[in-house]
Coordinates of C-alpha atoms and ligand atoms in Angstrom, one line a residue:
X1 CA 127.0 105.4 66.4
X2 CA 126.6 102.6 63.8
X3 CA 123.1 101.9 62.6
X4 CA 123.9 99.7 59.6
X5 CA 121.6 96.9 60.6
X6 CA 118.7 99.2 61.2
X7 CA 119.4 100.9 57.8
X8 CA 119.3 97.6 55.9
X9 CA 116.3 96.3 57.8
X10 CA 114.4 99.5 57.0
X11 CA 115.3 99.2 53.3
X12 CA 114.0 95.7 53.2
X13 CA 110.9 96.7 55.3
X14 CA 109.9 99.2 52.7
X15 CA 109.6 96.5 50.1
X16 CA 107.0 94.6 52.1
X17 CA 105.4 97.1 54.5
X18 CA 103.8 100.4 53.5
X19 CA 106.5 103.0 54.5
X20 CA 108.4 100.2 56.2
X21 CA 106.5 100.5 59.5
X22 CA 103.3 99.2 61.0
X23 CA 102.4 102.6 62.5
X24 CA 103.3 105.9 60.7
X25 CA 105.1 107.9 63.5
X26 CA 107.7 105.1 63.8
X27 CA 109.1 106.0 60.4
X28 CA 111.0 109.2 61.7
X29 CA 109.6 111.2 58.8
X30 CA 109.1 114.2 61.0
X31 CA 112.7 114.3 62.3
X32 CA 114.5 112.8 59.3
X33 CA 116.9 109.8 59.1
X34 CA 116.1 106.2 59.5
X35 CA 114.1 104.5 62.2
X36 CA 116.0 102.4 64.8
X37 CA 115.0 98.7 64.8
X38 CA 114.7 97.5 68.3
X39 CA 115.9 94.1 69.4
X40 CA 115.2 94.1 73.1
X41 CA 114.5 96.3 76.1
X42 CA 115.2 96.1 79.8
X43 CA 114.3 98.7 82.5
X44 CA 115.1 102.2 81.4
X45 CA 116.9 101.1 78.2
X46 CA 116.2 99.8 74.8
X47 CA 118.7 98.1 72.5
X48 CA 118.8 98.3 68.8
X49 CA 119.7 95.8 66.1
X50 CA 123.3 97.2 65.9
X51 CA 123.8 96.9 69.7
X52 CA 123.4 100.6 70.6
X53 CA 121.5 101.3 73.8
X54 CA 119.3 104.3 74.5
X55 CA 117.6 105.7 77.6
X56 CA 113.9 105.5 77.1
X57 CA 111.7 108.6 77.3
X58 CA 108.8 107.2 75.2
X59 CA 108.3 103.8 76.7
X60 CA 106.3 102.2 73.9
X61 CA 104.3 105.5 73.8
X62 CA 103.3 105.1 77.4
X63 CA 102.6 101.5 78.4
X64 CA 105.9 100.7 80.1
X65 CA 105.4 102.9 83.1
X66 CA 107.5 100.6 85.3
X67 CA 110.2 100.4 82.7
X68 CA 110.7 97.5 80.1
X69 CA 110.5 93.8 80.7
X70 CA 109.4 94.1 84.3
X71 CA 109.9 90.8 86.0
X72 CA 106.5 90.8 87.6
X73 CA 104.7 91.2 84.3
X74 CA 107.0 88.8 82.5
X75 CA 106.2 86.1 85.1
X76 CA 102.4 86.7 84.8
X77 CA 102.6 86.3 81.0
X78 CA 104.8 83.1 81.2
X79 CA 102.5 81.6 83.7
X80 CA 99.3 82.4 81.7
X81 CA 101.0 80.9 78.6
X82 CA 101.1 77.5 80.2
X83 CA 97.4 77.3 79.9
X84 CA 96.9 78.3 76.3
X85 CA 96.8 81.5 74.4
X86 CA 93.2 82.1 73.5
X87 CA 89.8 80.5 74.3
X88 CA 87.1 82.8 72.9
X89 CA 85.1 82.2 76.1
X90 CA 85.0 84.0 79.4
X91 CA 87.7 83.6 82.0
X92 CA 88.1 84.5 85.7
X93 CA 90.8 87.0 85.0
X94 CA 88.4 89.2 82.9
X95 CA 86.1 89.5 85.9
X96 CA 89.0 90.4 88.1
X97 CA 90.4 93.1 85.9
X98 CA 87.0 94.6 85.3
X99 CA 86.4 94.8 89.1
X100 CA 89.8 96.4 89.6
X101 CA 89.3 98.9 86.8
X102 CA 86.0 100.0 88.3
X103 CA 87.7 100.4 91.7
X104 CA 90.6 102.5 90.3
X105 CA 88.9 104.8 87.7
X106 CA 86.3 107.1 89.3
X107 CA 83.9 107.2 86.3
X108 CA 83.9 103.5 85.5
X109 CA 81.0 101.4 87.0
X110 CA 81.1 98.9 84.2
X111 CA 83.7 98.2 81.6
X112 CA 84.2 96.3 78.3
X113 CA 87.7 95.1 77.2
X114 CA 88.8 95.6 73.6
X115 CA 92.1 95.2 71.8
X116 CA 93.3 98.8 71.3
X117 CA 92.7 102.4 72.2
X118 CA 91.2 102.9 68.7
X119 CA 88.6 100.3 69.3
X120 CA 87.8 101.8 72.7
X121 CA 87.1 105.3 71.3
X122 CA 85.1 104.0 68.3
X123 CA 83.0 101.9 70.5
X124 CA 82.5 104.6 73.1
X125 CA 81.2 107.0 70.5
X126 CA 78.8 104.4 69.2
X127 CA 77.4 103.7 72.7
X128 CA 77.0 107.4 73.4
X129 CA 75.1 107.8 70.1
X130 CA 72.9 104.8 70.9
X131 CA 72.3 106.0 74.4
X132 CA 71.3 109.6 73.4
X133 CA 69.7 108.8 70.0
X134 CA 71.8 111.7 68.6
X135 CA 74.4 111.6 65.7
X136 CA 76.9 114.4 66.1
X137 CA 79.8 114.7 68.5
X138 CA 82.4 117.3 69.4
X139 CA 86.1 116.7 69.3
X140 CA 89.0 119.0 69.9
X141 CA 91.5 120.2 67.3
X142 CA 94.8 118.4 67.7
X143 CA 93.4 115.6 69.9
X144 CA 94.0 112.0 68.8
X145 CA 91.5 109.3 69.5
X146 CA 93.0 106.5 67.3
X147 CA 92.3 106.0 63.7
X148 CA 88.6 105.5 63.6
X149 CA 87.1 107.3 60.5
X150 CA 85.1 109.9 62.5
X151 CA 88.2 110.9 64.6
X152 CA 90.5 111.5 61.6
X153 CA 89.8 115.2 61.5
X154 CA 92.4 117.6 63.0
X155 CA 93.7 114.5 64.6
X156 CA 97.1 115.6 66.0
X157 CA 100.3 113.6 66.3
X158 CA 100.8 111.2 63.3
X159 CA 98.3 113.0 61.2
X160 CA 100.0 116.5 61.7
X161 CA 103.3 114.9 61.1
X162 CA 102.2 113.4 57.8
X163 CA 100.8 116.7 56.8
X164 CA 97.4 115.3 55.9
X165 CA 95.2 115.9 58.9
X166 CA 92.1 114.8 56.9
X167 CA 92.8 111.3 55.6
X168 CA 91.5 110.3 52.2
X169 CA 89.1 107.4 52.7
X170 CA 87.1 109.2 55.3
X171 CA 83.8 110.2 53.7
X172 CA 82.2 113.6 53.9
X173 CA 79.1 111.9 55.3
X174 CA 81.2 110.6 58.3
X175 CA 83.1 113.9 58.7
X176 CA 80.0 116.0 58.9
X177 CA 78.9 114.5 62.2
X178 CA 82.3 115.4 63.8
X179 CA 82.2 119.0 65.2
X180 CA 85.6 120.6 65.9
X181 CA 86.4 122.9 68.7
X182 CA 89.7 124.4 69.9
X183 CA 90.9 123.0 73.3
X184 CA 90.7 125.2 76.4
X185 CA 87.9 127.4 74.9
X186 CA 84.5 127.0 76.6
X187 CA 82.9 129.7 74.5
X188 CA 83.6 127.7 71.3
X189 CA 81.8 124.8 72.8
X190 CA 78.8 126.9 73.7
X191 CA 78.7 128.2 70.1
X192 CA 78.8 124.7 68.7
X193 CA 76.0 123.6 70.9
X194 CA 73.7 126.5 70.2
X195 CA 74.3 125.9 66.4
X196 CA 73.5 122.1 66.9
X197 CA 70.9 122.2 69.6
X198 CA 69.8 118.7 70.8
X199 CA 71.9 117.0 68.1
X200 CA 75.1 116.4 70.0
X201 CA 75.5 112.9 71.5
X202 CA 79.0 113.3 73.0
X203 CA 81.9 115.5 73.7
X204 CA 85.2 113.5 73.6
X205 CA 88.6 114.9 74.5
X206 CA 91.9 114.0 76.0
X207 CA 91.5 115.7 79.4
X208 CA 95.2 116.4 79.3
X209 CA 96.1 116.2 75.6
X210 CA 99.4 114.6 74.7
X211 CA 99.0 114.2 71.0
X212 CA 99.7 117.7 69.9
X213 CA 102.6 117.8 72.4
X214 CA 101.5 118.0 76.1
X215 CA 99.0 120.7 76.8
X216 CA 97.4 121.3 80.2
X217 CA 93.7 122.2 80.9
X218 CA 93.2 125.8 82.0
X219 CA 91.8 126.2 85.5
X220 CA 88.1 125.6 85.4
X221 CA 88.0 124.2 81.8
X222 CA 87.3 120.5 82.6
X223 CA 84.8 121.6 85.3
X224 CA 83.1 123.9 82.7
X225 CA 82.8 121.1 80.2
X226 CA 81.2 118.9 82.9
X227 CA 78.6 121.6 83.6
X228 CA 77.8 122.2 79.9
X229 CA 77.4 118.4 79.2
X230 CA 75.1 118.0 82.2
X231 CA 73.0 120.9 81.1
X232 CA 72.7 119.7 77.5
X233 CA 72.4 115.9 78.1
X234 CA 75.7 115.4 76.2
X235 CA 77.8 112.3 77.2
X236 CA 81.2 113.6 78.4
X237 CA 83.9 111.1 77.3
X238 CA 87.5 111.4 78.6
X239 CA 89.9 109.7 76.3
X240 CA 92.4 108.5 78.9
X241 CA 94.2 106.0 76.7
X242 CA 97.4 108.1 77.5
X243 CA 96.7 109.5 80.9
X244 CA 94.8 106.6 82.5
X245 CA 96.8 104.9 85.2
X246 CA 99.6 107.4 84.5
X247 CA 98.6 110.8 86.0
X248 CA 97.2 109.0 89.0
X249 CA 95.8 105.6 89.7
X250 CA 92.5 106.9 88.4
X251 CA 94.0 109.0 85.6
X252 CA 93.5 112.6 84.8
X253 CA 89.9 112.5 86.2
X254 CA 91.3 111.6 89.6
X255 CA 94.2 114.1 89.4
X256 CA 91.9 117.0 88.2
X257 CA 88.8 115.9 90.1
X258 CA 86.4 116.0 87.2
X259 CA 84.4 112.8 86.6
X260 CA 83.2 112.1 83.0
X261 CA 80.3 109.9 81.9
X262 CA 82.5 107.5 80.0
X263 CA 86.2 106.8 79.8
X264 CA 88.4 105.2 77.2
X265 CA 91.5 103.4 78.2
X266 CA 94.5 101.7 76.6
X267 CA 98.3 101.7 76.6
X268 CA 99.2 101.0 80.3
X269 CA 96.1 98.9 80.8
X270 CA 97.7 96.0 78.9
X271 CA 101.1 96.1 80.5
X272 CA 102.6 96.1 77.0
X273 CA 100.1 93.8 75.4
X274 CA 97.5 95.0 72.9
X275 CA 94.5 96.0 75.2
X276 CA 92.0 98.8 75.3
X277 CA 88.8 99.3 77.3
X278 CA 85.9 101.6 77.6
X279 CA 83.6 102.1 80.5
X280 CA 81.4 104.5 82.4
X281 CA 78.1 104.9 84.1
X282 CA 76.1 101.7 84.5
X283 CA 73.0 103.1 82.8
X284 CA 75.1 104.0 79.7
X285 CA 77.1 100.7 79.6
X286 CA 73.9 98.7 79.9
X287 CA 73.3 99.8 76.3
X288 CA 76.2 97.6 75.2
X289 CA 75.4 94.2 73.6
X290 CA 74.4 91.6 74.9
X291 CA 72.9 93.7 77.8
X292 CA 71.6 96.3 75.4
X293 CA 71.1 97.1 71.7
X294 CA 74.5 98.7 70.8
X295 CA 76.6 96.0 69.1
X296 CA 80.3 95.7 69.8
X297 CA 82.4 92.5 69.8
X298 CA 85.9 91.0 69.5
X299 CA 87.3 87.6 68.9
X300 CA 90.4 88.2 70.9
X301 CA 88.9 90.7 73.4
X302 CA 89.9 89.9 77.0
X303 CA 92.6 87.6 75.7
X304 CA 94.0 85.5 78.6
X305 CA 97.7 86.5 78.0
X306 CA 96.9 90.1 77.5
X307 CA 94.7 90.1 80.7
X308 CA 97.4 88.5 82.7
X309 CA 99.9 91.3 81.7
X310 CA 97.3 94.0 82.3
X311 CA 96.2 92.6 85.6
X312 CA 99.7 92.3 86.9
X313 CA 100.3 95.9 85.9
X314 CA 97.1 97.3 87.4
X315 CA 97.4 95.3 90.7
X316 CA 100.9 96.7 91.1
X317 CA 99.8 100.3 90.5
X318 CA 96.7 99.9 92.7
X319 CA 98.7 98.6 95.6
X320 CA 101.7 100.9 95.4
X321 CA 100.8 104.6 96.0
X322 CA 104.5 105.4 96.0
X323 CA 104.7 104.7 92.2
X324 CA 102.9 108.0 91.5
X325 CA 105.0 110.0 94.0
X326 CA 108.1 108.5 92.5
X327 CA 107.0 109.3 89.0
X328 CA 106.1 112.9 90.0
X329 CA 109.6 113.2 91.6
X330 CA 111.3 111.9 88.5
X331 CA 109.3 114.2 86.2
X332 CA 110.0 117.1 88.6
X333 CA 113.8 116.6 88.7
X334 CA 114.1 116.2 84.9
X335 CA 112.0 119.2 84.0
X336 CA 113.8 121.3 86.6
X337 CA 117.1 120.4 85.0
X338 CA 115.8 121.2 81.5
X339 CA 114.5 124.6 82.7
X340 CA 117.8 125.4 84.3
X341 CA 119.7 124.7 81.1
X342 CA 117.2 126.8 79.2
X343 CA 117.8 129.6 81.7
X344 CA 121.6 129.2 81.3
X345 CA 121.5 129.9 77.6
X346 CA 118.7 132.5 78.0
X347 CA 116.3 130.5 75.9
X348 CA 112.6 131.0 76.8
X349 CA 111.2 127.9 75.1
X350 CA 107.9 126.6 76.4
X351 CA 107.8 123.4 78.5
X352 CA 104.5 121.8 79.5
X353 CA 104.7 119.3 82.3
X354 CA 102.5 117.2 84.6
X355 CA 103.6 114.2 86.6
X356 CA 105.5 111.9 84.3
X357 CA 104.6 113.6 81.1
X358 CA 106.3 116.6 79.5
X359 CA 106.9 118.3 76.1
X360 CA 109.5 120.9 75.2
X361 CA 108.3 123.3 72.5
X362 CA 110.8 125.3 70.5
X363 CA 108.8 128.6 70.7
X364 CA 108.5 131.2 73.5
X365 CA 104.7 131.2 73.1
X366 CA 102.6 129.6 75.9
X367 CA 101.2 126.4 74.4
X368 CA 97.5 126.1 75.2
X369 CA 95.9 124.6 72.1
X370 CA 96.6 123.2 68.7
X371 CA 97.2 126.6 67.1
X372 CA 99.8 127.6 69.6
X373 CA 101.4 124.1 69.5
X374 CA 101.9 124.5 65.8
X375 CA 104.1 127.6 66.4
X376 CA 107.0 125.3 67.6
X377 CA 110.0 125.3 65.3
X378 CA 109.8 121.6 64.1
X379 CA 113.1 121.9 62.2
X380 CA 114.9 122.7 65.4
X381 CA 113.0 119.9 67.1
X382 CA 114.3 117.5 64.4
X383 CA 117.9 118.5 65.0
X384 CA 117.4 118.3 68.8
X385 CA 115.9 114.8 68.4
X386 CA 118.9 113.5 66.3
X387 CA 121.4 115.1 68.7
X388 CA 119.7 113.3 71.7
X389 CA 119.5 110.0 69.7
X390 CA 123.3 110.3 69.0
X391 CA 123.9 110.7 72.7
X392 CA 121.7 107.6 73.5
X393 CA 118.5 109.2 74.5
X394 CA 115.4 108.0 72.7
X395 CA 112.6 110.7 72.4
X396 CA 109.3 110.5 70.5
X397 CA 110.2 111.2 66.9
X398 CA 107.8 114.1 66.6
X399 CA 107.3 117.5 68.3
X400 CA 103.7 116.8 68.6
X401 CA 104.0 114.1 71.3
X402 CA 104.4 114.0 75.0
X403 CA 107.3 112.1 76.6
X404 CA 106.5 109.3 79.0
X405 CA 108.7 108.6 81.9
X406 CA 109.1 105.4 83.8
X407 CA 110.0 104.4 87.4
X408 CA 113.1 102.9 86.0
X409 CA 114.8 106.3 85.6
X410 CA 117.4 106.6 88.4
X411 CA 119.0 109.9 89.5
X412 CA 122.1 108.8 87.6
X413 CA 120.2 108.3 84.4
X414 CA 118.4 111.7 84.8
X415 CA 121.8 113.3 85.1
X416 CA 122.8 111.6 81.8
X417 CA 119.7 112.8 80.1
X418 CA 120.3 116.3 81.3
X419 CA 123.9 116.3 80.0
X420 CA 122.7 115.0 76.6
X421 CA 119.9 117.6 76.6
X422 CA 122.3 120.6 77.2
X423 CA 124.7 119.3 74.5
X424 CA 121.9 118.7 72.1
X425 CA 120.4 122.1 72.6
X426 CA 123.9 123.6 71.8
X427 CA 124.1 121.5 68.7
X428 CA 120.6 122.0 67.4
X429 CA 120.7 125.7 67.9
X430 CA 124.3 126.2 66.9
X431 CA 125.0 128.0 70.2
Ligands
PLP501 C1 97.3 106.1 71.6 C2 96.0 106.7 71.7 C3 94.8 106.2 71.1 C4 94.8 105.0 70.2 O1 95.2 103.9 70.8 P1 95.8 102.6 69.9 O2 96.0 101.5 70.9 O3 97.0 103.2 69.3 O4 94.7 102.3 68.9 C5 93.6 106.8 71.4 N1 93.6 107.9 72.2 C6 94.6 108.5 72.8 C7 94.5 109.6 73.7 C8 95.9 107.9 72.5 O5 97.0 108.5 73.1

């Protein structure tokens, strides 16, 4: 496999862009080697600057749930472009997408559009603080909520990969209002609450975390959080930037049957354009300016092109229940195949899986939280990643990520992935 053009692009990029990339995990630092520069993408494949093609298992970190360059989304964008790219004034499409989101996502009665998942979570915390009149909030170790200051504490994914979970530039003053708890541990939450009685505005978590690798909630865990938050008047926020519109039409909250007070959304919601959103109970969302006192704004929020792409995506997902059955079937087949090759070589590595998300961890420990996730052998992961890449399968370049499947994966492609997987295991482990 030749990657000369990617190599020289990356060399030049490093002269002008910090680390050569516009988002850290793209730099391949956790897996070694040079990042691949992408030229185009279509369906289940992406194509790099040197003309190599790869089967996609990240899909732009989640958004491309129907595969790349879907004709229906492309058409919606081109049509919207005819009328201009931005107005800075309300449009009918914003009303339509807001109504659709409230229909699809159980917790959302009112919603505000923003430009990224980061903006969504930053804003949701501000609103929860304004609503409760309290300052502190609880976040889970290894969960990622974008790069807002108050979230960059044990933040999973890119932060783990870079080896500096607490970023310089985040002040102690900011960090002291962020309380940390391990995921899947209700007792730890009770302890934090009794030590900070009446001071906690919100509890934010990824209901099904994907930013320390995929981890599933233990039975009763999400229900337990719901009960505790009700009892203490704490705003329960599900960060569904990853899981929203992916684990079900209504996200993890629909799939697991636990309804939070607020929800943050991103990724799939923009159909590949930069979009995020936060929403929730009417009485909470009425605190957002100009309805209420909590200020939050955006020059390009609700951008007409972005809304056209997002609306096309959400309408399709809303009107096609088979999409989720199909995604579950694809995920099921792939994970079954991976498990059978593990069995064949008597490897008891851990694999976490739900619907169209999965992570393979190179440890035999059960992965239930950040501490256990860190037990995975990241050096072996790096070798496995490179071996898969050589065989034309594009994984997330870090152990601490979930993979995201799309409906574009045919049985034939799944077979190809499984063959590459088995060969890559052999190569990575020297079997
Ligand atoms: C990706 C992600 C974010 C941040 O979204 P950006 O659009 O990258 O700012 C926040 N929360 C979760 C759970 C995410 O996966």
